[in-house]
Short mmCIF file of C-alpha atoms in Angstrom, two decimals:
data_model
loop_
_atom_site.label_atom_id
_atom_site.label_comp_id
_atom_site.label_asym_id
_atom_site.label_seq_id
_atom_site.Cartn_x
_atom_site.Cartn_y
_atom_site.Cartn_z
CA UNK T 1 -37.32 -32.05 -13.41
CA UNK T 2 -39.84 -33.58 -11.29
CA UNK T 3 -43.24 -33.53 -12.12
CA UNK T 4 -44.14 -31.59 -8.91
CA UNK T 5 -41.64 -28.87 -9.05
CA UNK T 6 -42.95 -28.15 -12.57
CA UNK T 7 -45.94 -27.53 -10.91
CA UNK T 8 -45.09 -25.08 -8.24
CA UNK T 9 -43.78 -22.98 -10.84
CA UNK T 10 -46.51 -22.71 -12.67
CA UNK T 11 -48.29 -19.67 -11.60
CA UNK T 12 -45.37 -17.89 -10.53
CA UNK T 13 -44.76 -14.99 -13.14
CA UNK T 14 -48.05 -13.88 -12.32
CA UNK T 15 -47.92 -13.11 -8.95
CA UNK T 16 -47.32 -9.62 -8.13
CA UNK T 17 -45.69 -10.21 -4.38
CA UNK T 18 -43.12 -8.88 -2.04
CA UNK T 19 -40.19 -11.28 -0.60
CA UNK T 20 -37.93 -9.17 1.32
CA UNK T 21 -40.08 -8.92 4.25
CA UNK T 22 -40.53 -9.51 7.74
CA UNK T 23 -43.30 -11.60 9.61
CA UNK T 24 -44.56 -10.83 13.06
CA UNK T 25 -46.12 -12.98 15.73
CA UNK T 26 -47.35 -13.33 18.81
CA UNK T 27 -44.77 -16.19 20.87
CA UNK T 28 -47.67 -18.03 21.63
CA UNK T 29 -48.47 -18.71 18.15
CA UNK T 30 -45.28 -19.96 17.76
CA UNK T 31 -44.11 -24.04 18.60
CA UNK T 32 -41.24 -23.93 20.53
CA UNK T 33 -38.79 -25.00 17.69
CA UNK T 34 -40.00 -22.00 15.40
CA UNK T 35 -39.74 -19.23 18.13
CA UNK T 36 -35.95 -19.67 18.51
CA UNK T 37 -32.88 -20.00 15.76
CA UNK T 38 -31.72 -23.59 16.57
CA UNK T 39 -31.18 -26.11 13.96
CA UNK T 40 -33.42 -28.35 13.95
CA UNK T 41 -31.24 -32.03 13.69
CA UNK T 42 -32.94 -34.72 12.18
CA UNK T 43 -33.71 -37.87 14.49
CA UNK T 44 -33.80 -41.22 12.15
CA UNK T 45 -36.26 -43.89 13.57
CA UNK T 46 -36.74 -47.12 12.44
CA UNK T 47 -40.13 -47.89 11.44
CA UNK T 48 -41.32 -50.75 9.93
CA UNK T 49 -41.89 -50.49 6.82
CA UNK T 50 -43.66 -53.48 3.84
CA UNK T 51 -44.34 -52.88 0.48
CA UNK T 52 -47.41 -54.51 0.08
CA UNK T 53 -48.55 -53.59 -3.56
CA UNK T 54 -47.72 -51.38 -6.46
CA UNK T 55 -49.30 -50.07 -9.68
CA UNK T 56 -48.56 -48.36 -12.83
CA UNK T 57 -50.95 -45.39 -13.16
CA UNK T 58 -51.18 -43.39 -17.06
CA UNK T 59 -51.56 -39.47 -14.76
CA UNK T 60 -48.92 -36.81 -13.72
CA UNK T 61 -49.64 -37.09 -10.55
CA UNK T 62 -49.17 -33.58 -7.85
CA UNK T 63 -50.55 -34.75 -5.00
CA UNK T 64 -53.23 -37.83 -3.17
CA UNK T 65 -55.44 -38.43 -0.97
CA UNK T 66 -56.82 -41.31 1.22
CA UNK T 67 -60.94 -41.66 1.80
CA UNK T 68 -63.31 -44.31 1.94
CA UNK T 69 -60.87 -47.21 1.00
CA UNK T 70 -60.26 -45.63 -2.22
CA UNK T 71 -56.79 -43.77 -3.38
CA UNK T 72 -57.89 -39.86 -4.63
CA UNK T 73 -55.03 -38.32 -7.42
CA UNK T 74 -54.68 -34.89 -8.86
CA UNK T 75 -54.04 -35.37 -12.45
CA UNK T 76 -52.14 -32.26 -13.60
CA UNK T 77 -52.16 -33.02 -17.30
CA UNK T 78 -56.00 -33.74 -17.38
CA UNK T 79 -57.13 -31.46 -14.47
CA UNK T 80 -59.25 -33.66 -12.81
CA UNK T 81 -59.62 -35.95 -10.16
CA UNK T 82 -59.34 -39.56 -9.99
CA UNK T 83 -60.73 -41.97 -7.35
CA UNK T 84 -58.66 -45.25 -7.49
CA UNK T 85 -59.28 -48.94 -5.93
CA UNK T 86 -57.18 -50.55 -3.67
CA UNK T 87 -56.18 -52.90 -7.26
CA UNK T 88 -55.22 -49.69 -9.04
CA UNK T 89 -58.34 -49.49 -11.38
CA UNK T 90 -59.97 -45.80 -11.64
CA UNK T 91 -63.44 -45.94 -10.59
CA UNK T 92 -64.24 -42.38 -11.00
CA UNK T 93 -63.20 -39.26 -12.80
CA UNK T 94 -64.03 -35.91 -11.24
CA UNK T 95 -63.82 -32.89 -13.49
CA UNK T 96 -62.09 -32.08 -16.25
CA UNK T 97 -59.87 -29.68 -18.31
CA UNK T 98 -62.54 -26.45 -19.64
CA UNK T 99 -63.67 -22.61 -18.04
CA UNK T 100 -67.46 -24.38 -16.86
CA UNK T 101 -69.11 -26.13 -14.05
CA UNK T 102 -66.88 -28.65 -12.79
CA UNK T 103 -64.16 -28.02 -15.46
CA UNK T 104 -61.09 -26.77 -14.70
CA UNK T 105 -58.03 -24.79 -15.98
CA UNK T 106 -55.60 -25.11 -13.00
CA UNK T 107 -56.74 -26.84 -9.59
CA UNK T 108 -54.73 -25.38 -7.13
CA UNK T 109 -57.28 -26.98 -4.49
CA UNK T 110 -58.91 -29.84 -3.71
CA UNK T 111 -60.34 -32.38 -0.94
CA UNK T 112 -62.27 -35.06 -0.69
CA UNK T 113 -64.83 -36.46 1.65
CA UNK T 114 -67.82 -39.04 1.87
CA UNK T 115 -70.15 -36.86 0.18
CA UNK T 116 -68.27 -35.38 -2.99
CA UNK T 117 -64.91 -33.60 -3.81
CA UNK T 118 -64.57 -30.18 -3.98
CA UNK T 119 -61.79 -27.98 -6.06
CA UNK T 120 -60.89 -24.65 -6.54
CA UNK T 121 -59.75 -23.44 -9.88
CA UNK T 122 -57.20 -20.23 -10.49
CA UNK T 123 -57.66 -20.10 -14.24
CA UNK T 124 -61.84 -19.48 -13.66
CA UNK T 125 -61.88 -18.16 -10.17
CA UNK T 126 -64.41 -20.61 -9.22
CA UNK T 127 -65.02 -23.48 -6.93
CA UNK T 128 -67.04 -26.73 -8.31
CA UNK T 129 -68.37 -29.88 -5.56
CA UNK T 130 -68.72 -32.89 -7.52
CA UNK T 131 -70.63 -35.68 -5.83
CA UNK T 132 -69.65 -39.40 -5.89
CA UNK T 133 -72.25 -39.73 -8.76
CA UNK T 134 -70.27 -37.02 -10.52
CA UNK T 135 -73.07 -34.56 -10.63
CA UNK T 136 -71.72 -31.12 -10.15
CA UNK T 137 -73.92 -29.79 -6.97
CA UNK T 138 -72.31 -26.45 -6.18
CA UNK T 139 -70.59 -23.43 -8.57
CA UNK T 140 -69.37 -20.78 -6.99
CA UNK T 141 -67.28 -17.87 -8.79
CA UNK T 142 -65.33 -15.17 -6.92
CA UNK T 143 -62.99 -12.25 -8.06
CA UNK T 144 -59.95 -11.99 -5.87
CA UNK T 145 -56.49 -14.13 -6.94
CA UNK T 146 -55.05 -16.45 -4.93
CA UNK T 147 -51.76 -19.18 -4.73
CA UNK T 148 -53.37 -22.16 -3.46
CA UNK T 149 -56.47 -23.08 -1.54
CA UNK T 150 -58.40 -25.72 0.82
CA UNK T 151 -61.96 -26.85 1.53
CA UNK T 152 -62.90 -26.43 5.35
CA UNK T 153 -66.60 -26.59 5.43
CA UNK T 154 -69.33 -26.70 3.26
CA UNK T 155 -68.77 -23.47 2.00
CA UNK T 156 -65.88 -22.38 3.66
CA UNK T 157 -62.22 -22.31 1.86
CA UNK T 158 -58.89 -20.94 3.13
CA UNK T 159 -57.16 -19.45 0.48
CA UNK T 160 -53.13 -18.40 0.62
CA UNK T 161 -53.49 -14.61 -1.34
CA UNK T 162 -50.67 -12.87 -2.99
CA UNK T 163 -51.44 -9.88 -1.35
CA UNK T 164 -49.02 -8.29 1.35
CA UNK T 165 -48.42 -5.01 2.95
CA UNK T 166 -45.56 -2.43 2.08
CA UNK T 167 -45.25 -1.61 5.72
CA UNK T 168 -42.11 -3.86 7.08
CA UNK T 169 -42.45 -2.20 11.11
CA UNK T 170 -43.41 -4.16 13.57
CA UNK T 171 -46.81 -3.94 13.72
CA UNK T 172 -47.59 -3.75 10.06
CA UNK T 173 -50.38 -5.76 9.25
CA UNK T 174 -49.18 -8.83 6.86
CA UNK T 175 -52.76 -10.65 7.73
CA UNK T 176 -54.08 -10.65 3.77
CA UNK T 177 -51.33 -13.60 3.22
CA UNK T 178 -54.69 -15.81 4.07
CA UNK T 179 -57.95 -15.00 3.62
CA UNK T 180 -61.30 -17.12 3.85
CA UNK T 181 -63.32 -17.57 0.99
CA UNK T 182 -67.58 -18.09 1.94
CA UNK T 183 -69.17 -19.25 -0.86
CA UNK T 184 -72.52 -18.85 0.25
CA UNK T 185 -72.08 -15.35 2.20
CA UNK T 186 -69.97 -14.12 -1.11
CA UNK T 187 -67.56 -12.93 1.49
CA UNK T 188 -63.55 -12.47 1.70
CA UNK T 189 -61.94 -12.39 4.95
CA UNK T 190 -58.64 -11.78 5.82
CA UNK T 191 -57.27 -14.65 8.58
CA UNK T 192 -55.52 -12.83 11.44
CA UNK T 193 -52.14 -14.29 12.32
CA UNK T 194 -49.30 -11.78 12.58
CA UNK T 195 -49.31 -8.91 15.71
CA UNK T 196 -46.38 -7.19 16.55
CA UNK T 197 -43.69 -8.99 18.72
CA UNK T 198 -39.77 -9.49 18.58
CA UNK T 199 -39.88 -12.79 17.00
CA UNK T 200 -39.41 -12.50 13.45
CA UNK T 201 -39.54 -15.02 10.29
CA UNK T 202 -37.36 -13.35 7.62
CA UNK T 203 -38.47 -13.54 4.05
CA UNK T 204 -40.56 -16.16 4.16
CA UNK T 205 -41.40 -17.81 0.69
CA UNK T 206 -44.92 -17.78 -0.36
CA UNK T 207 -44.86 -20.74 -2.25
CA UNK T 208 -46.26 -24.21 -1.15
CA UNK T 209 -48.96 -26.08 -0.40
CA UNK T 210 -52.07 -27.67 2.02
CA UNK T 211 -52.54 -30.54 3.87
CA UNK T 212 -55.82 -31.47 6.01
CA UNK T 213 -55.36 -33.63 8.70
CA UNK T 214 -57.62 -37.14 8.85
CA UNK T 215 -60.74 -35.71 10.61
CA UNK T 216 -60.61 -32.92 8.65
CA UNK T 217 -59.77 -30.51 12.11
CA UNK T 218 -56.67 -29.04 11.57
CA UNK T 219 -55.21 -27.50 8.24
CA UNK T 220 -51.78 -26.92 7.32
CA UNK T 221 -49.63 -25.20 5.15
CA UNK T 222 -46.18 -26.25 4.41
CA UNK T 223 -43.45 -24.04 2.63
CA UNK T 224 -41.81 -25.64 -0.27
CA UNK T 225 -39.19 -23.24 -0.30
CA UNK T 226 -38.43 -22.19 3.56
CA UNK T 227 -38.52 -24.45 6.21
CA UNK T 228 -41.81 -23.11 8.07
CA UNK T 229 -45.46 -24.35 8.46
CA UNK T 230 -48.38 -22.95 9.42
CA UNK T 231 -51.54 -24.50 10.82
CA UNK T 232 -54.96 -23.59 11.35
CA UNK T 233 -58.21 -25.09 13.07
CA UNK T 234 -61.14 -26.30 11.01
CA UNK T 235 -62.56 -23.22 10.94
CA UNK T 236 -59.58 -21.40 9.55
CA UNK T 237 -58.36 -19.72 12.38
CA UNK T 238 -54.63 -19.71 12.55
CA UNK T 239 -53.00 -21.77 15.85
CA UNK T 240 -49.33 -21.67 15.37
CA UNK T 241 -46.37 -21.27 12.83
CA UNK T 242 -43.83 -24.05 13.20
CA UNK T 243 -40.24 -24.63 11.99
CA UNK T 244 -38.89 -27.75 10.28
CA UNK T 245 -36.08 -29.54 9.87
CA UNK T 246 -35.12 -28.06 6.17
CA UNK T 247 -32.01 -26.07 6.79
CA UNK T 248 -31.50 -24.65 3.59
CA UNK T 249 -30.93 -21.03 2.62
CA UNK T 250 -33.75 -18.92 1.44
CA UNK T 251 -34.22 -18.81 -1.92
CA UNK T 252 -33.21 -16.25 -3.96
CA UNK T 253 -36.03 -14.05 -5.28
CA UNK T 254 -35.96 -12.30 -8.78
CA UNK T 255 -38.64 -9.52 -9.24
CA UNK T 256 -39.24 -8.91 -12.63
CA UNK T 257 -40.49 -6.09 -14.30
CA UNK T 258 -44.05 -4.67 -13.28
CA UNK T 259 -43.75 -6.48 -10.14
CA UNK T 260 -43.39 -9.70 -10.87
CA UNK T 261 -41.77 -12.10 -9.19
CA UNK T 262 -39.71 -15.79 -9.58
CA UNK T 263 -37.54 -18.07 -7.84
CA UNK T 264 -34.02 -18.73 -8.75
CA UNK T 265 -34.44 -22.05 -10.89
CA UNK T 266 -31.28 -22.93 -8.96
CA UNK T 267 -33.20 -22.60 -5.43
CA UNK T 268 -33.30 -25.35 -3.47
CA UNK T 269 -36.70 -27.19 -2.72
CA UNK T 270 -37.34 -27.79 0.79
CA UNK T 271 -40.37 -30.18 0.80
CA UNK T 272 -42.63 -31.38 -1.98
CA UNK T 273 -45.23 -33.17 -0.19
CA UNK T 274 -47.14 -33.62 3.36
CA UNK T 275 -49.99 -35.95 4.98
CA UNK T 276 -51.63 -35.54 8.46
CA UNK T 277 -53.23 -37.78 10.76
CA UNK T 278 -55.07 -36.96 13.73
CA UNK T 279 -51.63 -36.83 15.44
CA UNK T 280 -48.97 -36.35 13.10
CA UNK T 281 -47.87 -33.90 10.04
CA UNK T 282 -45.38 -35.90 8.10
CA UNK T 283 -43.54 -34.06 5.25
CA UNK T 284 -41.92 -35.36 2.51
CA UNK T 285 -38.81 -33.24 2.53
CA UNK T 286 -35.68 -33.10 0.53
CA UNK T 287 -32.77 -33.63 2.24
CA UNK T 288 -28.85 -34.07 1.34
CA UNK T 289 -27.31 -35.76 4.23
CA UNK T 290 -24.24 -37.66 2.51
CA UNK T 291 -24.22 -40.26 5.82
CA UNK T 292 -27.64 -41.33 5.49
CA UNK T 293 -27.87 -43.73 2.69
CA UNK T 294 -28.34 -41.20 -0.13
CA UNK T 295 -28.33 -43.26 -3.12
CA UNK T 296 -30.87 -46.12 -1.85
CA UNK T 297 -33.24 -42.86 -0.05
CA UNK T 298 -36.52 -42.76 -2.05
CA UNK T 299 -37.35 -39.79 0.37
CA UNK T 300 -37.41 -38.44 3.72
CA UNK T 301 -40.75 -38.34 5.73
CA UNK T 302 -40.06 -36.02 8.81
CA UNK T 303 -42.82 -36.26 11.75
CA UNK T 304 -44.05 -32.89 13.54
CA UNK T 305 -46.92 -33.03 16.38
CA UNK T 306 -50.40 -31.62 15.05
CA UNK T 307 -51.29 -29.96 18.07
CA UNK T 308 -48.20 -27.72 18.70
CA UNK T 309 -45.84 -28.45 15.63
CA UNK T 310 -42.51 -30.03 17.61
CA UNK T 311 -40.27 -31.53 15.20
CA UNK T 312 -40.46 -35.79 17.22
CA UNK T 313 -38.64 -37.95 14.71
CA UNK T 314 -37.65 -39.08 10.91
CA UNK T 315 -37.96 -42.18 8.89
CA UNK T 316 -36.49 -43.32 5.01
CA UNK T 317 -38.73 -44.34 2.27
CA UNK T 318 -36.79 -46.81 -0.03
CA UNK T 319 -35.93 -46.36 -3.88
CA UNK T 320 -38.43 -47.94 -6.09
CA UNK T 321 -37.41 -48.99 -9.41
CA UNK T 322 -34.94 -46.24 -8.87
CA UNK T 323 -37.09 -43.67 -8.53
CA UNK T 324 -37.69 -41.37 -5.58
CA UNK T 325 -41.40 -40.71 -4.42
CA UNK T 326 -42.91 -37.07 -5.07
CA UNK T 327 -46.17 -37.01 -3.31
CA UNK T 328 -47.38 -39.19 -0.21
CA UNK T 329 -50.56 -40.03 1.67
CA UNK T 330 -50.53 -41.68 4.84
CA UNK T 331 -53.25 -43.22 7.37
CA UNK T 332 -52.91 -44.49 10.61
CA UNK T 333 -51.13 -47.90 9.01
CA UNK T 334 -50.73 -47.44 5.37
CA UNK T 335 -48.73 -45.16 2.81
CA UNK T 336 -49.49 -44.60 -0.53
CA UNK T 337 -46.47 -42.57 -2.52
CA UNK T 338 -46.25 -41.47 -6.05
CA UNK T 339 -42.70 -42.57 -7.76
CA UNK T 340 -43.11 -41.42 -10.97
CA UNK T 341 -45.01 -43.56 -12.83
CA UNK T 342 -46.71 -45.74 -9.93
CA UNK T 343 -48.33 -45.57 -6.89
CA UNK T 344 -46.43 -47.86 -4.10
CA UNK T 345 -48.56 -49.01 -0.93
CA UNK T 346 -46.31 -49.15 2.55
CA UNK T 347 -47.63 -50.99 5.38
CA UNK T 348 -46.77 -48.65 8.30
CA UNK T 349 -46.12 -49.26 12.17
CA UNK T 350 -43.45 -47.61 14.36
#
């Protein structure tokens, strides 16, 4: 099983959520492709594409980062952070498995800027900002549960709860899927997004994860398991909800006992990663077309507009060594993915 996957699962029997309902939205918070039930078909462009270096790397890697000429990794195994040069040597470890200051138990959170990285920790409830001289200079703890997270600002953090509302009417309130986390105010705030409308988004899966665009304005969340995203301003104030090209069904959802509640292991993934630049949201996304070159397809990177989520074109990664990539970052000419057991860098151009 991929490293990844392992990873999405990990926190699952814990959360105490509700699948079978129904979303509500205003149209205008919707890009065009999400507000209607078309199938999205994939557009294959050719892009150019060199592999310009590659290196082993001794971490199970979820998910990386670009900043500052230097490569940032979540290490899963070690929880902790890893700044990497452009020759593959580590330059700097951030954090590390423990309940203190700047130890961590499960990251489900983390960015990085000039000034230090920040993370967000489920197993403590707390957030730790590490500067680049690895000096923890902010702990914050807080007491309400959460899936995944992102930094905005200084003290700002968009979390995605596991909260929902019983109501399924339109007009039921499902706006406790998000909340903002202040760090300094000690506040929770539930992110507005759903108002009652005809447009609906049945059983959406709460599972997946962040991505901050390059500038750090826009935020998005990608489903791993339903072929959505959402994205929000810097701020945390939600813009639109988007569809993507992932066709699959929904997954099937087991509640357990008490309230719990799992995936079918058999449930397809739709994406496992995503990058954003300034301009585009590309998603690493697992597809099965048999016509498209299956067995030398290392993965598919499909390309959405940041400002109001249209689907505009998709591109192949090769195989490396085999191996499919799992995770990707990409700037405005480079992209580093994860396959496996190395890091590959792309030169990038369309």
């Amino acid at each position: 099983m991929n490293k990844k996957v392992f990873f999405a699962f990990s926190i699952l029997p814990a959360a105490t959520v509700c699948f079978s309902l129904l979303l509500y939205a205003k149209k205008s918070n919707f890009a065009e492709s999400a507000n209607n039930d078309k199938v999205i078909q994939r557009r294959y462009k050719s892009v150019n594409l060199n592999l310009i270096s590659q290196f082993e790397l001794a971490a199970n890697v979820v998910n990386l980062k670009y900043c500052n000429s230097h490569l940032y990794i979540y290490d899963f195994d070690k929880q902790r952070i890893l700044s990497i040069n452009t020759k593959g040597e580590v330059t700097q470890a951030y954090g590390k498995r423990g309940s203190g200051s700047g130890e961590f138990i499960q990251i489900m959170g983390w960015d990085v800027n000039s000034s230090m990285v920040r993370c967000v920790d489920l197993g403590t409830l707390s957030v730790s900002c590490i500067n680049h001289q690895n000096k923890v200079i902010e702990y914050s703890k807080f007491d309400k549960s959460f899936f995944c997270a992102t930094p905005l600002n200084e003290n700002l953090y968009l979390m995605r709860g596991v909260t929902y509302s019983k109501e399924k009417k339109p007009g039921a309130s499902f706006s406790s899927i998000f909340w903002l986390l202040d760090t300094k105010l000690k506040t929770q705030t539930e992110v507005p997004i759903l108002l009652p409308e005809e447009t609906t988004v049945p059983e959406l899966a709460y599972s997946g994860f962040f991505a901050n665009s390059s500038s750090g304005d826009m935020r998005f969340f990608v489903c791993d398991r339903a072929g959505y995203f959402f994205a929000f301003d810097k701020s945390g104030k939600f813009k639109y909800l988007a569809r993507t090209t992932d066709n699959f069904s929904l997954p099937k959802i087991i509640i357990n006992e008490g309230g719990s509640a799992s995936f079918d292991a058999k449930s397809p993934f739709t994406s496992y990663s995503a990058s954003s630049t300034d301009k585009y949201l590309f998603v690493l996304s697992v597809v099965n077309e048999i016509n498209v070159n299956p067995k030398s397809r290392g993965g598919v990177i499909d390309v959405y507009d940041v400002n109001d989520g249209r689907y505009l074109w998709s591109f192949e990664l090769p195989k490396v060594d085999n191996a499919k990539s799992s995770a990707i970052a990409i700037t405005e000419n480079q992209i580093f993915a994860y396959y496996g057991e190395k890091i590959v860098v792309f030169t990038y151009s369309e």
